[in-house]
Amino acid sequence: MVGQIFRFGAASTAASENRETDLSLADGTDAVILVGGKGTRLRPLTLSAPKPMLPTAGLPFLQHLLSRIKAAGIKHVVLGTSFKAEVFEEYFGDGSGLGLEIDYVMEDEPLGTGGGIRNVLPKLRGDTVLVFNGDVLGGTDPLAVLRTHREKNADVTMHLVRVGDPRAFGCVPTDEEGRVTAFLEKTQDPPTDQINAGCYVFSREMVEQIPADRPVSVEREVFPKLLTDGAKVYGHVDAAYWRDMGTPEDFVRGSADLVRGIAPSPALNGQSGEFLVHEGAGVAPGALLMGGTVVGRGAEIGAGARVDGAVVFDGAKVDAGAVVERSIIGFGVHVGPRALVRDAVIGDGAQIGARCELVGGARVWPGVIIPDGGLRFSTDV
Ligand code: GTP
């Protein structure tokens, strides 16, 4: 079921975007989204839900990307699934609720990012394929990437984004024509600030050339081979909003950026604010919500609690006087009175006792019970 029932607090105007107006660029284009990864860096949350389905600014993360694809005028979307494959179809069905036509192709064994693209070939309808990693929050109009692809008459066009510190990403230099000259996975000495943004345009023939029925990495195998073979690989370079949502730090930040309108999402219809509270959630008087916090359905925030830049999933309870900062509070979690949760991930159903302190990257596994005062970084009683 696709729904949208929440209210924003202290509303402001969401970021606007420069959008490509030539929707005919989308003709003959299928969108493919890779959603088959295990999301290990977001465990324990991804033990029960695949990463692209985690609630982000009130919606499954993937819905923000699907709304961007829809806004670009692309109708047909193929999801390449593997880990927890059934969850996607249960939620999005045939896509008609979003005005899309969604097909699903499941890999029994994960085929990797390149194998996942090759595997959806039988479902493709057009001659151009726009591929997305299913865990990137981006502000780039897909049509702008398609335009570059058409103008350059490229075999493959990669979206490249300029970032402050490119060392943790695939670094992709281009020549003065915009043609990709190298593909360097995570290097300490990057020659450019342009990184692989996880969005590519492939011509159908290029997809056909990816080896079938075995795991293939698009980053480590497909791109290096395309360059060796002399294929026409171009970059579409910009400095738009971009975030890989793969880690807890990035996930909370990305969610907060969506709520505050720093990251644009057509799924939010231009709404934004300092926090977002779902209908049916309870926020006691004197509780302070800020920093792009999201409070899920049926969740409760007690009097005097302070929740800053956090994602509180459905049914969770944060008791009076507790402080939650930049953390993810899983489904049905109970955070006791005056507890401190900072830069932490609390798995579904865990119970954090009164006055506990969980900070600096702590991850509590689902269902774990920490008694009152049972975990602290100070000696006060
Ligand atoms: P980590 O385990 O935390 O690294 O996350 P991940 O498994 O999602 O891997 P990564 O972030 O590198 O994946 C990038 C994108 O590709 C994500 O949207 C994944 O869902 C997707 N992906 C990764 N591996 C596969 C695969 O084998 N098959 C398919 N269909 N998608 C994949």
Tab-separated table of C-alpha atoms and ligand atoms in Angstrom:
chain	number	residue	atom	x	y	z
A	1	MET	CA	0.000	0.000	0.000
A	2	VAL	CA	1.300	3.413	-0.887
A	3	GLY	CA	0.232	6.114	1.547
A	4	GLN	CA	1.238	9.526	2.728
A	5	ILE	CA	-0.274	10.565	6.038
A	6	PHE	CA	1.854	12.911	8.070
A	7	ARG	CA	2.284	16.525	8.994
A	8	PHE	CA	5.363	18.706	8.897
A	9	GLY	CA	6.239	20.972	11.815
A	10	ALA	CA	7.471	24.562	11.468
A	11	ALA	CA	7.050	24.318	7.710
A	12	SER	CA	9.396	26.054	5.317
A	13	THR	CA	9.722	26.034	1.541
A	14	ALA	CA	11.404	22.990	0.044
A	15	ALA	CA	14.418	23.306	-2.224
A	16	SER	CA	13.438	23.843	-5.817
A	17	GLU	CA	15.223	22.273	-8.727
A	18	ASN	CA	16.181	23.112	-12.246
A	19	ARG	CA	14.243	20.564	-14.232
A	20	GLU	CA	14.733	19.507	-17.791
A	21	THR	CA	11.537	20.317	-19.697
A	22	ASP	CA	12.000	18.049	-22.727
A	23	LEU	CA	10.120	14.984	-21.463
A	24	SER	CA	10.481	13.304	-24.878
A	25	LEU	CA	14.015	12.413	-23.769
A	26	ALA	CA	12.327	9.693	-21.703
A	27	ASP	CA	10.762	8.010	-24.759
A	28	GLY	CA	12.097	4.505	-25.284
A	29	THR	CA	13.806	4.525	-21.888
A	30	ASP	CA	13.346	1.911	-19.167
A	31	ALA	CA	14.456	2.638	-15.610
A	32	VAL	CA	16.237	-0.191	-13.786
A	33	ILE	CA	16.793	0.020	-10.044
A	34	LEU	CA	19.228	-2.299	-8.286
A	35	VAL	CA	17.740	-3.197	-4.920
A	36	GLY	CA	19.201	-6.666	-4.310
A	37	GLY	CA	21.987	-5.790	-1.831
A	38	LYS	CA	22.066	-7.088	1.736
A	39	GLY	CA	22.703	-3.650	3.235
A	40	THR	CA	25.226	-5.006	5.749
A	41	ARG	CA	26.392	-1.537	6.815
A	42	LEU	CA	22.892	-0.730	8.043
A	43	ARG	CA	22.490	-3.835	10.187
A	44	PRO	CA	20.625	-4.613	12.350
A	45	LEU	CA	17.859	-2.609	10.588
A	46	THR	CA	18.408	-4.515	7.349
A	47	LEU	CA	17.961	-7.888	9.051
A	48	SER	CA	14.190	-7.360	8.860
A	49	ALA	CA	13.786	-4.979	5.900
A	50	PRO	CA	15.801	-4.387	2.721
A	51	LYS	CA	17.646	-1.057	2.772
A	52	PRO	CA	15.569	0.615	0.006
A	53	MET	CA	12.381	-0.072	2.024
A	54	LEU	CA	13.526	1.559	5.274
A	55	PRO	CA	11.279	4.509	6.196
A	56	THR	CA	12.882	7.791	5.168
A	57	ALA	CA	11.038	11.087	5.658
A	58	GLY	CA	7.819	9.142	6.086
A	59	LEU	CA	8.074	6.871	3.034
A	60	PRO	CA	10.074	3.810	2.014
A	61	PHE	CA	13.346	5.211	0.705
A	62	LEU	CA	12.695	3.754	-2.749
A	63	GLN	CA	9.509	5.804	-3.155
A	64	HIS	CA	11.528	9.015	-3.306
A	65	LEU	CA	13.552	7.601	-6.206
A	66	LEU	CA	10.446	6.234	-7.948
A	67	SER	CA	8.797	9.663	-7.724
A	68	ARG	CA	11.874	11.222	-9.335
A	69	ILE	CA	11.674	8.708	-12.177
A	70	LYS	CA	7.955	9.396	-12.600
A	71	ALA	CA	8.556	13.163	-12.661
A	72	ALA	CA	11.024	12.612	-15.511
A	73	GLY	CA	8.234	11.044	-17.585
A	74	ILE	CA	9.611	7.487	-17.467
A	75	LYS	CA	6.779	4.973	-17.122
A	76	HIS	CA	8.405	1.537	-17.023
A	77	VAL	CA	10.587	0.526	-14.077
A	78	VAL	CA	12.277	-2.831	-13.482
A	79	LEU	CA	13.453	-3.653	-9.980
A	80	GLY	CA	16.418	-6.050	-9.809
A	81	THR	CA	15.808	-7.830	-6.517
A	82	SER	CA	17.481	-10.575	-4.516
A	83	PHE	CA	17.689	-10.112	-0.735
A	84	LYS	CA	14.134	-9.984	0.719
A	85	ALA	CA	12.797	-9.758	-2.841
A	86	GLU	CA	9.120	-10.306	-1.971
A	87	VAL	CA	8.857	-7.146	0.180
A	88	PHE	CA	9.093	-4.818	-2.826
A	89	GLU	CA	6.219	-6.329	-4.807
A	90	GLU	CA	4.043	-6.614	-1.695
A	91	TYR	CA	4.353	-2.867	-1.227
A	92	PHE	CA	4.493	-1.387	-4.738
A	93	GLY	CA	2.550	-4.063	-6.666
A	94	ASP	CA	2.313	-3.265	-10.384
A	95	GLY	CA	3.238	0.370	-9.704
A	96	SER	CA	-0.133	1.786	-10.766
A	97	GLY	CA	-0.574	3.451	-7.344
A	98	LEU	CA	2.373	5.652	-8.300
A	99	GLY	CA	1.415	6.031	-11.959
A	100	LEU	CA	4.200	3.641	-13.025
A	101	GLU	CA	4.474	0.164	-14.535
A	102	ILE	CA	6.796	-1.829	-12.289
A	103	ASP	CA	8.284	-5.232	-13.168
A	104	TYR	CA	10.378	-7.378	-10.830
A	105	VAL	CA	13.261	-9.697	-11.676
A	106	MET	CA	14.625	-11.764	-8.831
A	107	GLU	CA	18.133	-13.208	-8.574
A	108	ASP	CA	18.189	-16.497	-6.652
A	109	GLU	CA	21.842	-15.835	-5.855
A	110	PRO	CA	22.928	-12.173	-5.872
A	111	LEU	CA	24.501	-11.407	-9.264
A	112	GLY	CA	26.203	-8.180	-8.194
A	113	THR	CA	25.605	-4.717	-9.611
A	114	GLY	CA	26.563	-5.646	-13.222
A	115	GLY	CA	24.918	-9.082	-13.158
A	116	GLY	CA	21.777	-7.435	-11.804
A	117	ILE	CA	21.625	-5.114	-14.836
A	118	ARG	CA	22.171	-7.981	-17.314
A	119	ASN	CA	19.567	-10.115	-15.575
A	120	VAL	CA	16.675	-7.703	-16.285
A	121	LEU	CA	17.335	-7.718	-20.069
A	122	PRO	CA	14.242	-9.853	-20.929
A	123	LYS	CA	11.998	-7.230	-19.299
A	124	LEU	CA	13.420	-4.201	-21.140
A	125	ARG	CA	11.103	-2.567	-23.683
A	126	GLY	CA	13.153	0.274	-25.144
A	127	ASP	CA	16.637	0.861	-26.538
A	128	THR	CA	17.934	2.985	-23.641
A	129	VAL	CA	18.305	1.918	-20.017
A	130	LEU	CA	18.628	4.297	-17.086
A	131	VAL	CA	20.143	2.371	-14.166
A	132	PHE	CA	20.014	3.520	-10.543
A	133	ASN	CA	21.571	2.171	-7.381
A	134	GLY	CA	18.577	1.825	-5.089
A	135	ASP	CA	20.242	3.500	-2.132
A	136	VAL	CA	21.269	6.894	-3.526
A	137	LEU	CA	19.448	10.067	-2.571
A	138	GLY	CA	20.063	12.478	-5.411
A	139	GLY	CA	18.955	15.857	-6.637
A	140	THR	CA	19.831	15.376	-10.300
A	141	ASP	CA	17.080	15.308	-12.897
A	142	PRO	CA	17.449	11.954	-14.722
A	143	LEU	CA	16.481	13.693	-17.961
A	144	ALA	CA	19.616	15.831	-17.768
A	145	VAL	CA	21.737	12.651	-17.729
A	146	LEU	CA	19.696	11.271	-20.646
A	147	ARG	CA	20.235	14.504	-22.571
A	148	THR	CA	24.013	14.214	-22.204
A	149	HIS	CA	23.782	10.587	-23.365
A	150	ARG	CA	21.850	11.601	-26.510
A	151	GLU	CA	24.007	14.636	-27.285
A	152	LYS	CA	27.232	12.633	-27.051
A	153	ASN	CA	25.747	9.655	-28.887
A	154	ALA	CA	27.330	7.600	-26.092
A	155	ASP	CA	27.302	3.850	-25.472
A	156	VAL	CA	27.240	4.479	-21.734
A	157	THR	CA	26.867	7.731	-19.779
A	158	MET	CA	27.718	7.872	-16.074
A	159	HIS	CA	26.341	10.454	-13.699
A	160	LEU	CA	29.376	11.937	-11.927
A	161	VAL	CA	28.993	14.221	-8.951
A	162	ARG	CA	31.615	16.573	-7.513
A	163	VAL	CA	32.214	15.968	-3.793
A	164	GLY	CA	34.479	17.503	-1.153
A	165	ASP	CA	36.319	14.281	-0.302
A	166	PRO	CA	36.337	11.798	-3.184
A	167	ARG	CA	38.609	9.215	-1.484
A	168	ALA	CA	35.823	6.887	-0.304
A	169	PHE	CA	34.205	6.605	-3.742
A	170	GLY	CA	34.898	5.506	-7.299
A	171	CYS	CA	36.774	8.392	-8.880
A	172	VAL	CA	36.094	9.057	-12.585
A	173	PRO	CA	38.198	11.580	-14.548
A	174	THR	CA	36.945	12.888	-17.903
A	175	ASP	CA	38.666	14.705	-20.795
A	176	GLU	CA	37.650	18.131	-22.174
A	177	GLU	CA	34.914	16.468	-24.297
A	178	GLY	CA	33.434	14.824	-21.214
A	179	ARG	CA	34.666	11.375	-22.209
A	180	VAL	CA	35.607	9.105	-19.301
A	181	THR	CA	39.375	8.411	-19.253
A	182	ALA	CA	39.709	6.105	-16.237
A	183	PHE	CA	37.713	4.400	-13.541
A	184	LEU	CA	39.517	4.333	-10.230
A	185	GLU	CA	37.826	2.524	-7.320
A	186	LYS	CA	38.506	4.162	-3.918
A	187	THR	CA	41.929	5.760	-4.138
A	188	GLN	CA	43.865	7.774	-1.529
A	189	ASP	CA	45.181	10.104	-4.216
A	190	PRO	CA	42.187	10.944	-6.454
A	191	PRO	CA	43.054	12.980	-9.580
A	192	THR	CA	39.596	14.630	-9.661
A	193	ASP	CA	36.665	15.393	-7.350
A	194	GLN	CA	34.223	13.655	-9.742
A	195	ILE	CA	32.826	10.428	-8.333
A	196	ASN	CA	30.566	7.689	-9.632
A	197	ALA	CA	27.092	8.737	-8.459
A	198	GLY	CA	25.503	5.311	-9.002
A	199	CYS	CA	23.303	6.294	-11.960
A	200	TYR	CA	24.109	5.245	-15.538
A	201	VAL	CA	22.578	5.302	-18.998
A	202	PHE	CA	23.305	2.162	-21.030
A	203	SER	CA	22.315	1.500	-24.607
A	204	ARG	CA	20.534	-1.849	-24.816
A	205	GLU	CA	23.472	-3.341	-26.785
A	206	MET	CA	25.822	-2.525	-23.920
A	207	VAL	CA	23.548	-4.376	-21.478
A	208	GLU	CA	23.579	-7.387	-23.848
A	209	GLN	CA	27.378	-7.472	-23.649
A	210	ILE	CA	27.468	-7.964	-19.860
A	211	PRO	CA	28.174	-11.661	-19.112
A	212	ALA	CA	24.979	-13.510	-18.123
A	213	ASP	CA	24.265	-15.921	-15.273
A	214	ARG	CA	27.280	-15.157	-13.104
A	215	PRO	CA	28.067	-12.433	-10.568
A	216	VAL	CA	29.508	-9.315	-12.233
A	217	SER	CA	30.427	-6.002	-10.612
A	218	VAL	CA	29.577	-2.988	-12.762
A	219	GLU	CA	32.237	-0.939	-10.968
A	220	ARG	CA	35.081	-3.466	-10.948
A	221	GLU	CA	34.450	-5.375	-14.174
A	222	VAL	CA	32.006	-3.720	-16.611
A	223	PHE	CA	33.344	-0.138	-16.581
A	224	PRO	CA	37.060	-1.037	-16.730
A	225	LYS	CA	36.331	-3.396	-19.672
A	226	LEU	CA	34.278	-0.776	-21.532
A	227	LEU	CA	37.245	1.591	-21.327
A	228	THR	CA	39.727	-1.068	-22.471
A	229	ASP	CA	37.445	-1.932	-25.394
A	230	GLY	CA	37.253	1.728	-26.458
A	231	ALA	CA	33.498	2.086	-25.918
A	232	LYS	CA	32.081	5.629	-25.935
A	233	VAL	CA	31.695	6.235	-22.201
A	234	TYR	CA	30.815	9.808	-21.204
A	235	GLY	CA	30.288	11.571	-17.892
A	236	HIS	CA	27.399	13.833	-16.949
A	237	VAL	CA	29.014	16.007	-14.289
A	238	ASP	CA	27.213	18.207	-11.769
A	239	ALA	CA	27.351	19.249	-8.115
A	240	ALA	CA	23.728	18.480	-7.206
A	241	TYR	CA	22.585	17.071	-3.864
A	242	TRP	CA	23.939	13.526	-3.549
A	243	ARG	CA	24.162	11.010	-0.709
A	244	ASP	CA	24.781	7.281	-0.559
A	245	MET	CA	22.366	6.181	2.186
A	246	GLY	CA	24.366	3.034	3.003
A	247	THR	CA	25.607	3.914	6.509
A	248	PRO	CA	23.662	4.962	9.634
A	249	GLU	CA	25.284	8.434	9.550
A	250	ASP	CA	24.246	8.986	5.951
A	251	PHE	CA	20.811	7.483	6.486
A	252	VAL	CA	19.878	9.840	9.339
A	253	ARG	CA	21.388	12.795	7.533
A	254	GLY	CA	19.608	11.985	4.259
A	255	SER	CA	16.270	11.538	6.011
A	256	ALA	CA	16.690	14.860	7.839
A	257	ASP	CA	17.685	16.601	4.594
A	258	LEU	CA	14.493	15.346	2.939
A	259	VAL	CA	12.338	16.538	5.840
A	260	ARG	CA	13.989	19.957	5.838
A	261	GLY	CA	13.771	20.315	2.066
A	262	ILE	CA	17.561	20.325	1.614
A	263	ALA	CA	17.249	17.172	-0.502
A	264	PRO	CA	14.396	17.500	-3.021
A	265	SER	CA	11.854	14.692	-3.461
A	266	PRO	CA	8.787	14.921	-5.714
A	267	ALA	CA	7.139	12.388	-3.343
A	268	LEU	CA	6.930	15.084	-0.650
A	269	ASN	CA	4.986	17.474	-2.935
A	270	GLY	CA	7.114	20.464	-1.996
A	271	GLN	CA	6.372	20.111	1.739
A	272	SER	CA	9.135	20.416	4.303
A	273	GLY	CA	9.737	21.515	7.879
A	274	GLU	CA	11.895	21.097	10.984
A	275	PHE	CA	10.273	17.752	11.803
A	276	LEU	CA	7.677	15.350	10.489
A	277	VAL	CA	5.130	13.564	12.687
A	278	HIS	CA	2.913	10.775	11.353
A	279	GLU	CA	-0.774	10.735	12.085
A	280	GLY	CA	-1.469	8.671	15.146
A	281	ALA	CA	1.886	9.470	16.773
A	282	GLY	CA	1.797	11.092	20.209
A	283	VAL	CA	4.072	13.974	21.145
A	284	ALA	CA	3.721	15.098	24.777
A	285	PRO	CA	3.757	18.788	25.692
A	286	GLY	CA	7.271	20.023	26.291
A	287	ALA	CA	8.872	17.452	23.999
A	288	LEU	CA	11.286	19.067	21.552
A	289	LEU	CA	11.480	17.811	17.971
A	290	MET	CA	14.125	19.320	15.720
A	291	GLY	CA	16.799	18.824	13.067
A	292	GLY	CA	14.591	17.042	10.533
A	293	THR	CA	13.387	14.380	12.994
A	294	VAL	CA	10.730	11.909	11.840
A	295	VAL	CA	8.259	10.331	14.286
A	296	GLY	CA	6.554	7.217	12.858
A	297	ARG	CA	2.970	5.947	13.079
A	298	GLY	CA	1.863	5.169	16.591
A	299	ALA	CA	5.210	6.278	18.048
A	300	GLU	CA	5.206	8.256	21.292
A	301	ILE	CA	7.543	10.961	22.508
A	302	GLY	CA	7.363	11.746	26.253
A	303	ALA	CA	7.314	15.112	28.025
A	304	GLY	CA	10.588	16.996	27.957
A	305	ALA	CA	12.254	14.487	25.617
A	306	ARG	CA	14.545	16.018	22.987
A	307	VAL	CA	14.719	14.320	19.600
A	308	ASP	CA	17.164	15.929	17.194
A	309	GLY	CA	17.914	14.753	13.647
A	310	ALA	CA	16.599	11.257	14.408
A	311	VAL	CA	14.433	8.700	12.627
A	312	VAL	CA	11.912	7.127	15.001
A	313	PHE	CA	10.198	4.160	13.316
A	314	ASP	CA	6.551	3.181	13.801
A	315	GLY	CA	5.448	2.129	17.256
A	316	ALA	CA	8.625	3.220	19.054
A	317	LYS	CA	8.424	4.988	22.416
A	318	VAL	CA	10.834	7.609	23.712
A	319	ASP	CA	10.136	8.308	27.385
A	320	ALA	CA	10.128	11.589	29.276
A	321	GLY	CA	13.414	13.411	29.530
A	322	ALA	CA	15.247	11.114	27.096
A	323	VAL	CA	17.600	12.610	24.506
A	324	VAL	CA	17.875	11.066	21.030
A	325	GLU	CA	20.307	12.609	18.552
A	326	ARG	CA	21.251	11.559	14.985
A	327	SER	CA	20.071	8.007	15.614
A	328	ILE	CA	17.715	5.437	14.142
A	329	ILE	CA	15.153	4.026	16.576
A	330	GLY	CA	13.747	0.765	15.152
A	331	PHE	CA	10.144	-0.474	15.069
A	332	GLY	CA	8.623	-0.852	18.532
A	333	VAL	CA	11.777	0.154	20.418
A	334	HIS	CA	11.376	1.517	23.952
A	335	VAL	CA	13.857	4.196	25.072
A	336	GLY	CA	13.491	4.643	28.856
A	337	PRO	CA	13.249	7.902	30.822
A	338	ARG	CA	16.324	10.146	30.716
A	339	ALA	CA	18.267	7.753	28.480
A	340	LEU	CA	20.752	9.238	26.003
A	341	VAL	CA	20.955	7.809	22.462
A	342	ARG	CA	23.438	9.627	20.240
A	343	ASP	CA	24.818	8.447	16.861
A	344	ALA	CA	23.397	4.974	17.468
A	345	VAL	CA	21.162	2.401	15.801
A	346	ILE	CA	18.585	0.600	17.944
A	347	GLY	CA	17.227	-2.609	16.387
A	348	ASP	CA	13.509	-3.430	16.282
A	349	GLY	CA	11.844	-4.167	19.615
A	350	ALA	CA	14.930	-3.459	21.775
A	351	GLN	CA	14.417	-1.903	25.201
A	352	ILE	CA	16.838	0.709	26.460
A	353	GLY	CA	16.498	1.157	30.223
A	354	ALA	CA	16.186	4.461	32.063
A	355	ARG	CA	19.369	6.604	32.170
A	356	CYS	CA	21.309	4.331	29.800
A	357	GLU	CA	23.820	6.053	27.517
A	358	LEU	CA	24.306	4.724	23.994
A	359	VAL	CA	26.670	6.845	21.943
A	360	GLY	CA	29.248	6.924	19.137
A	361	GLY	CA	28.184	4.224	16.692
A	362	ALA	CA	26.532	1.813	19.162
A	363	ARG	CA	24.284	-0.777	17.507
A	364	VAL	CA	21.747	-2.618	19.623
A	365	TRP	CA	20.470	-5.872	18.105
A	366	PRO	CA	16.707	-6.484	17.793
A	367	GLY	CA	14.910	-7.483	20.976
A	368	VAL	CA	17.886	-6.849	23.272
A	369	ILE	CA	16.887	-5.579	26.727
A	370	ILE	CA	19.274	-3.245	28.551
A	371	PRO	CA	18.132	-2.737	32.172
A	372	ASP	CA	17.725	0.672	33.841
A	373	GLY	CA	21.150	2.319	34.242
A	374	GLY	CA	22.708	-0.812	32.704
A	375	LEU	CA	25.037	0.903	30.207
A	376	ARG	CA	26.686	4.208	30.974
A	377	PHE	CA	29.785	6.246	30.151
A	378	SER	CA	29.800	8.174	33.415
A	379	THR	CA	29.898	7.202	37.080
A	380	ASP	CA	27.019	9.414	38.265
A	381	VAL	CA	24.078	7.554	39.724
B	1	GTP	P1	26.302	-3.003	2.001
B	1	GTP	O1	26.230	-4.481	2.250
B	1	GTP	O2	26.099	-2.214	3.248
B	1	GTP	O3	27.538	-2.579	1.249
B	1	GTP	O4	25.056	-2.584	1.070
B	1	GTP	P2	24.552	-3.180	-0.337
B	1	GTP	O5	24.413	-4.665	-0.222
B	1	GTP	O6	23.307	-2.459	-0.689
B	1	GTP	O7	25.705	-2.878	-1.360
B	1	GTP	P3	25.990	-1.537	-2.168
B	1	GTP	O8	25.646	-0.359	-1.315
B	1	GTP	O9	27.355	-1.597	-2.715
B	1	GTP	O10	24.972	-1.667	-3.381
B	1	GTP	C1	24.678	-0.602	-4.242
B	1	GTP	C2	23.289	-0.841	-4.831
B	1	GTP	O11	23.279	-2.036	-5.603
B	1	GTP	C3	22.222	-1.024	-3.752
B	1	GTP	O12	21.054	-0.374	-4.188
B	1	GTP	C4	22.032	-2.526	-3.681
B	1	GTP	O13	20.700	-2.892	-3.312
B	1	GTP	C5	22.341	-2.972	-5.091
B	1	GTP	N1	22.965	-4.297	-5.151
B	1	GTP	C6	24.125	-4.679	-4.555
B	1	GTP	N2	24.394	-5.962	-4.843
B	1	GTP	C7	23.383	-6.394	-5.646
B	1	GTP	C8	23.092	-7.647	-6.298
B	1	GTP	O14	23.818	-8.635	-6.172
B	1	GTP	N3	21.960	-7.702	-7.065
B	1	GTP	C9	21.109	-6.632	-7.205
B	1	GTP	N4	20.011	-6.778	-7.948
B	1	GTP	N5	21.345	-5.453	-6.604
B	1	GTP	C10	22.476	-5.331	-5.847
